[in-house]
PDB file of C-alpha atoms in Angstrom:
ATOM      1  CA  ALA A1401     -58.967  15.089  48.087  1.00  0.00           C
ATOM      2  CA  LYS A1402     -60.287  16.071  51.496  1.00  0.00           C
ATOM      3  CA  ASP A1403     -63.697  14.333  50.957  1.00  0.00           C
ATOM      4  CA  TYR A1404     -62.458  11.065  49.461  1.00  0.00           C
ATOM      5  CA  GLU A1405     -59.310   9.144  48.617  1.00  0.00           C
ATOM      6  CA  LEU A1406     -58.259   7.049  45.653  1.00  0.00           C
ATOM      7  CA  ARG A1407     -56.542   3.812  46.711  1.00  0.00           C
ATOM      8  CA  GLN A1408     -54.875   1.086  44.689  1.00  0.00           C
ATOM      9  CA  TYR A1409     -55.749  -2.340  45.922  1.00  0.00           C
ATOM     10  CA  GLU A1410     -53.678  -5.442  44.934  1.00  0.00           C
ATOM     11  CA  MET A1411     -55.271  -8.715  43.827  1.00  0.00           C
ATOM     12  CA  ALA A1412     -56.542 -10.521  46.952  1.00  0.00           C
ATOM     13  CA  LYS A1413     -58.713 -13.444  48.066  1.00  0.00           C
ATOM     14  CA  TRP A1414     -61.853 -12.894  50.148  1.00  0.00           C
ATOM     15  CA  VAL A1415     -64.278 -15.445  51.677  1.00  0.00           C
ATOM     16  CA  SER A1416     -67.773 -14.503  50.665  1.00  0.00           C
ATOM     17  CA  THR A1417     -71.375 -15.517  50.699  1.00  0.00           C
ATOM     18  CA  VAL A1418     -74.412 -14.149  48.866  1.00  0.00           C
ATOM     19  CA  ILE A1419     -77.694 -13.549  50.842  1.00  0.00           C
ATOM     20  CA  ARG A1420     -80.768 -13.185  48.579  1.00  0.00           C
ATOM     21  CA  GLY A1421     -84.013 -11.486  49.116  1.00  0.00           C
ATOM     22  CA  GLU A1422     -83.443 -10.018  52.539  1.00  0.00           C
ATOM     23  CA  THR A1423     -82.955  -6.407  53.780  1.00  0.00           C
ATOM     24  CA  GLN A1424     -79.435  -5.201  53.693  1.00  0.00           C
ATOM     25  CA  LYS A1425     -79.288  -5.244  57.475  1.00  0.00           C
ATOM     26  CA  GLU A1426     -80.608  -8.879  57.687  1.00  0.00           C
ATOM     27  CA  ALA A1427     -78.286  -9.942  54.831  1.00  0.00           C
ATOM     28  CA  MET A1428     -75.278  -8.486  56.703  1.00  0.00           C
ATOM     29  CA  ARG A1429     -76.341 -10.419  59.872  1.00  0.00           C
ATOM     30  CA  GLN A1430     -76.758 -13.688  58.105  1.00  0.00           C
ATOM     31  CA  GLY A1431     -73.693 -13.254  55.973  1.00  0.00           C
ATOM     32  CA  PHE A1432     -71.550 -12.297  58.901  1.00  0.00           C
ATOM     33  CA  TRP A1433     -72.432 -15.498  60.818  1.00  0.00           C
ATOM     34  CA  LYS A1434     -71.938 -17.756  57.779  1.00  0.00           C
ATOM     35  CA  LEU A1435     -68.411 -16.242  57.284  1.00  0.00           C
ATOM     36  CA  PHE A1436     -67.783 -16.229  60.995  1.00  0.00           C
ATOM     37  CA  HIS A1437     -68.505 -20.053  61.176  1.00  0.00           C
ATOM     38  CA  TYR A1438     -66.057 -20.519  58.226  1.00  0.00           C
ATOM     39  CA  ILE A1439     -63.177 -18.642  60.219  1.00  0.00           C
ATOM     40  CA  GLN A1440     -64.136 -20.618  63.421  1.00  0.00           C
ATOM     41  CA  GLY A1441     -63.353 -23.880  61.572  1.00  0.00           C
ATOM     42  CA  LYS A1442     -66.183 -24.707  59.297  1.00  0.00           C
ATOM     43  CA  ASN A1443     -63.768 -25.392  56.456  1.00  0.00           C
ATOM     44  CA  GLU A1444     -61.981 -28.470  54.959  1.00  0.00           C
ATOM     45  CA  LYS A1445     -58.926 -28.126  57.251  1.00  0.00           C
ATOM     46  CA  GLU A1446     -61.142 -27.421  60.315  1.00  0.00           C
ATOM     47  CA  MET A1447     -58.718 -24.506  60.776  1.00  0.00           C
ATOM     48  CA  LYS A1448     -59.453 -21.396  62.901  1.00  0.00           C
ATOM     49  CA  ILE A1449     -58.603 -18.278  61.042  1.00  0.00           C
ATOM     50  CA  ASP A1450     -58.146 -14.777  62.494  1.00  0.00           C
ATOM     51  CA  MET A1451     -60.918 -12.377  61.927  1.00  0.00           C
ATOM     52  CA  THR A1452     -59.876  -9.439  59.539  1.00  0.00           C
ATOM     53  CA  VAL A1453     -61.237  -6.171  58.527  1.00  0.00           C
ATOM     54  CA  PRO A1454     -62.978  -4.776  56.732  1.00  0.00           C
ATOM     55  CA  VAL A1455     -66.120  -6.748  56.390  1.00  0.00           C
ATOM     56  CA  THR A1456     -67.553  -5.647  52.986  1.00  0.00           C
ATOM     57  CA  CYS A1457     -71.030  -5.868  51.405  1.00  0.00           C
ATOM     58  CA  LEU A1458     -71.587  -5.466  47.684  1.00  0.00           C
ATOM     59  CA  ILE A1459     -74.678  -3.298  46.993  1.00  0.00           C
ATOM     60  CA  LYS A1460     -76.028  -3.398  43.411  1.00  0.00           C
ATOM     61  CA  SER A1461     -78.607  -0.870  42.127  1.00  0.00           C
ATOM     62  CA  GLY A1462     -82.086  -2.410  42.144  1.00  0.00           C
ATOM     63  CA  CYS A1463     -80.985  -5.767  43.356  1.00  0.00           C
ATOM     64  CA  THR A1464     -81.882  -7.554  46.586  1.00  0.00           C
ATOM     65  CA  ASP A1465     -78.765  -9.942  46.527  1.00  0.00           C
ATOM     66  CA  PHE A1466     -75.933  -8.830  48.932  1.00  0.00           C
ATOM     67  CA  LYS A1467     -72.525 -10.339  48.821  1.00  0.00           C
ATOM     68  CA  VAL A1468     -70.918 -10.168  52.247  1.00  0.00           C
ATOM     69  CA  SER A1469     -67.159 -10.814  52.511  1.00  0.00           C
ATOM     70  CA  PHE A1470     -64.243 -11.119  54.854  1.00  0.00           C
ATOM     71  CA  PHE A1471     -60.745 -10.423  53.830  1.00  0.00           C
ATOM     72  CA  VAL A1472     -58.629 -13.604  53.925  1.00  0.00           C
ATOM     73  CA  PRO A1473     -55.622 -13.010  56.222  1.00  0.00           C
ATOM     74  CA  PHE A1474     -52.229 -12.514  54.459  1.00  0.00           C
ATOM     75  CA  GLU A1475     -50.851 -15.825  55.747  1.00  0.00           C
ATOM     76  CA  HIS A1476     -53.755 -17.726  54.079  1.00  0.00           C
ATOM     77  CA  GLN A1477     -53.843 -15.740  50.764  1.00  0.00           C
ATOM     78  CA  ASP A1478     -51.924 -18.471  48.870  1.00  0.00           C
ATOM     79  CA  SER A1479     -54.156 -21.375  49.792  1.00  0.00           C
ATOM     80  CA  PRO A1480     -57.182 -20.474  51.960  1.00  0.00           C
ATOM     81  CA  PRO A1481     -58.997 -23.527  53.326  1.00  0.00           C
ATOM     82  CA  GLN A1482     -62.047 -24.325  51.222  1.00  0.00           C
ATOM     83  CA  PRO A1483     -65.450 -23.695  52.941  1.00  0.00           C
ATOM     84  CA  THR A1484     -67.564 -26.815  53.803  1.00  0.00           C
ATOM     85  CA  ASP A1485     -70.783 -24.633  53.701  1.00  0.00           C
ATOM     86  CA  SER A1486     -71.984 -24.642  50.094  1.00  0.00           C
ATOM     87  CA  ASP A1487     -73.193 -21.040  50.441  1.00  0.00           C
ATOM     88  CA  VAL A1488     -69.608 -19.847  51.248  1.00  0.00           C
ATOM     89  CA  PHE A1489     -66.878 -19.445  48.657  1.00  0.00           C
ATOM     90  CA  ILE A1490     -63.455 -18.039  48.119  1.00  0.00           C
ATOM     91  CA  GLU A1491     -63.242 -15.321  45.559  1.00  0.00           C
ATOM     92  CA  GLU A1492     -60.218 -13.597  43.979  1.00  0.00           C
ATOM     93  CA  ARG A1493     -60.756  -9.803  43.499  1.00  0.00           C
ATOM     94  CA  LYS A1494     -58.633  -8.300  40.861  1.00  0.00           C
ATOM     95  CA  ALA A1495     -56.373  -5.377  41.542  1.00  0.00           C
ATOM     96  CA  ALA A1496     -58.304  -2.229  41.259  1.00  0.00           C
ATOM     97  CA  ALA A1497     -58.362   1.614  41.902  1.00  0.00           C
ATOM     98  CA  ILE A1498     -61.122   2.431  44.281  1.00  0.00           C
ATOM     99  CA  PHE A1499     -62.583   5.734  45.327  1.00  0.00           C
ATOM    100  CA  VAL A1500     -63.132   5.679  49.110  1.00  0.00           C
ATOM    101  CA  ARG A1501     -65.188   7.905  51.396  1.00  0.00           C
ATOM    102  CA  SER A1502     -64.759   7.319  55.196  1.00  0.00           C
ATOM    103  CA  PHE A1503     -67.130   8.301  57.988  1.00  0.00           C
ATOM    104  CA  GLY A1504     -67.588   7.448  61.608  1.00  0.00           C
ATOM    105  CA  GLY A1505     -70.352   6.316  63.997  1.00  0.00           C
ATOM    106  CA  PHE A1506     -72.624   3.293  63.746  1.00  0.00           C
ATOM    107  CA  ALA A1507     -73.399   2.711  60.030  1.00  0.00           C
ATOM    108  CA  SER A1508     -76.861   1.828  59.024  1.00  0.00           C
ATOM    109  CA  PRO A1509     -77.882   0.785  55.455  1.00  0.00           C
ATOM    110  CA  GLU A1510     -79.423   4.275  55.155  1.00  0.00           C
ATOM    111  CA  LYS A1511     -76.121   5.929  56.227  1.00  0.00           C
ATOM    112  CA  TYR A1512     -74.080   3.854  53.877  1.00  0.00           C
ATOM    113  CA  ALA A1513     -76.498   4.760  51.010  1.00  0.00           C
ATOM    114  CA  GLU A1514     -76.278   8.399  51.900  1.00  0.00           C
ATOM    115  CA  GLU A1515     -72.457   8.379  51.987  1.00  0.00           C
ATOM    116  CA  ALA A1516     -72.332   6.582  48.694  1.00  0.00           C
ATOM    117  CA  GLU A1517     -74.604   9.084  47.059  1.00  0.00           C
ATOM    118  CA  VAL A1518     -72.427  11.963  48.411  1.00  0.00           C
ATOM    119  CA  LEU A1519     -69.273  10.247  47.028  1.00  0.00           C
ATOM    120  CA  ALA A1520     -71.025   9.571  43.668  1.00  0.00           C
ATOM    121  CA  ARG A1521     -72.007  13.299  43.431  1.00  0.00           C
ATOM    122  CA  ILE A1522     -68.463  14.383  44.242  1.00  0.00           C
ATOM    123  CA  LEU A1523     -66.919  12.009  41.631  1.00  0.00           C
ATOM    124  CA  ARG A1524     -69.415  13.153  38.955  1.00  0.00           C
ATOM    125  CA  ASN A1525     -68.741  16.803  39.685  1.00  0.00           C
ATOM    126  CA  ARG A1526     -65.009  16.276  39.314  1.00  0.00           C
ATOM    127  CA  GLY A1527     -65.373  14.273  36.084  1.00  0.00           C
ATOM    128  CA  GLN A1528     -64.006  11.129  37.706  1.00  0.00           C
ATOM    129  CA  PRO A1529     -65.219   8.007  35.816  1.00  0.00           C
ATOM    130  CA  PHE A1530     -66.397   5.177  38.028  1.00  0.00           C
ATOM    131  CA  HIS A1531     -68.812   2.142  38.033  1.00  0.00           C
ATOM    132  CA  GLU A1532     -72.053   3.728  39.185  1.00  0.00           C
ATOM    133  CA  ASP A1533     -74.175   0.482  39.234  1.00  0.00           C
ATOM    134  CA  PHE A1534     -72.601  -0.939  42.378  1.00  0.00           C
ATOM    135  CA  PHE A1535     -70.632   0.039  45.455  1.00  0.00           C
ATOM    136  CA  TYR A1536     -69.149  -1.706  48.479  1.00  0.00           C
ATOM    137  CA  THR A1537     -69.770  -0.820  52.165  1.00  0.00           C
ATOM    138  CA  ALA A1538     -66.739  -1.571  54.322  1.00  0.00           C
ATOM    139  CA  GLY A1539     -66.940  -1.836  58.193  1.00  0.00           C
ATOM    140  CA  TYR A1540     -63.811  -1.972  60.299  1.00  0.00           C
ATOM    141  CA  ASP A1541     -65.136  -2.325  63.876  1.00  0.00           C
ATOM    142  CA  SER A1542     -66.653  -4.859  66.217  1.00  0.00           C
ATOM    143  CA  PRO A1543     -70.308  -4.000  67.232  1.00  0.00           C
ATOM    144  CA  PHE A1544     -68.941  -3.651  70.725  1.00  0.00           C
ATOM    145  CA  LYS A1545     -66.700  -0.684  69.772  1.00  0.00           C
ATOM    146  CA  LEU A1546     -68.480   2.499  70.780  1.00  0.00           C
ATOM    147  CA  PHE A1547     -66.098   5.304  69.910  1.00  0.00           C
ATOM    148  CA  ASN A1548     -63.942   6.289  66.968  1.00  0.00           C
ATOM    149  CA  ARG A1549     -65.707   3.853  64.654  1.00  0.00           C
ATOM    150  CA  HIS A1550     -64.466   3.679  61.002  1.00  0.00           C
ATOM    151  CA  ASN A1551     -66.686   2.911  57.984  1.00  0.00           C
ATOM    152  CA  GLU A1552     -66.311   3.450  54.253  1.00  0.00           C
ATOM    153  CA  VAL A1553     -68.127   3.279  50.950  1.00  0.00           C
ATOM    154  CA  TRP A1554     -66.147   2.237  47.846  1.00  0.00           C
ATOM    155  CA  TYR A1555     -66.739   2.890  44.184  1.00  0.00           C
ATOM    156  CA  PHE A1556     -64.503   1.238  41.562  1.00  0.00           C
ATOM    157  CA  LYS A1557     -62.613   3.650  39.197  1.00  0.00           C
ATOM    158  CA  LYS A1558     -63.367   2.994  35.418  1.00  0.00           C
TER     159      LYS A1558
END
């Protein structure tokens, strides 16, 4: 569809951390740095790992816990080094069909929420069943990239 796409994602490992009781913006900042330290060598192998995109954030309705995640690069999918920070963990996300809405510019928590609501409304209007109690934000750009930025919101298909 012109206003969203349906993607099939394969099972994959992500390195994640959960930040509790902060604003979404602050949780993203804290989570990013915890994960950045992991890829810079704060792991059992003291191995540097390439930064990947997207950086995702799990948003649950009425919840102030935010799970921030980096995709584990393909060459480390089989055996990612274990984090040495007890707040950082490797998670395996199951294969899933995901509804995706893309947008440009600098994404704020308010902009992500607005785009998620637009996507949810479109999916409801088209009778597409999806998990409405949570969505993911996905950012693809460094904070230093000024133009042609790419952001997404994801709802999982039921």
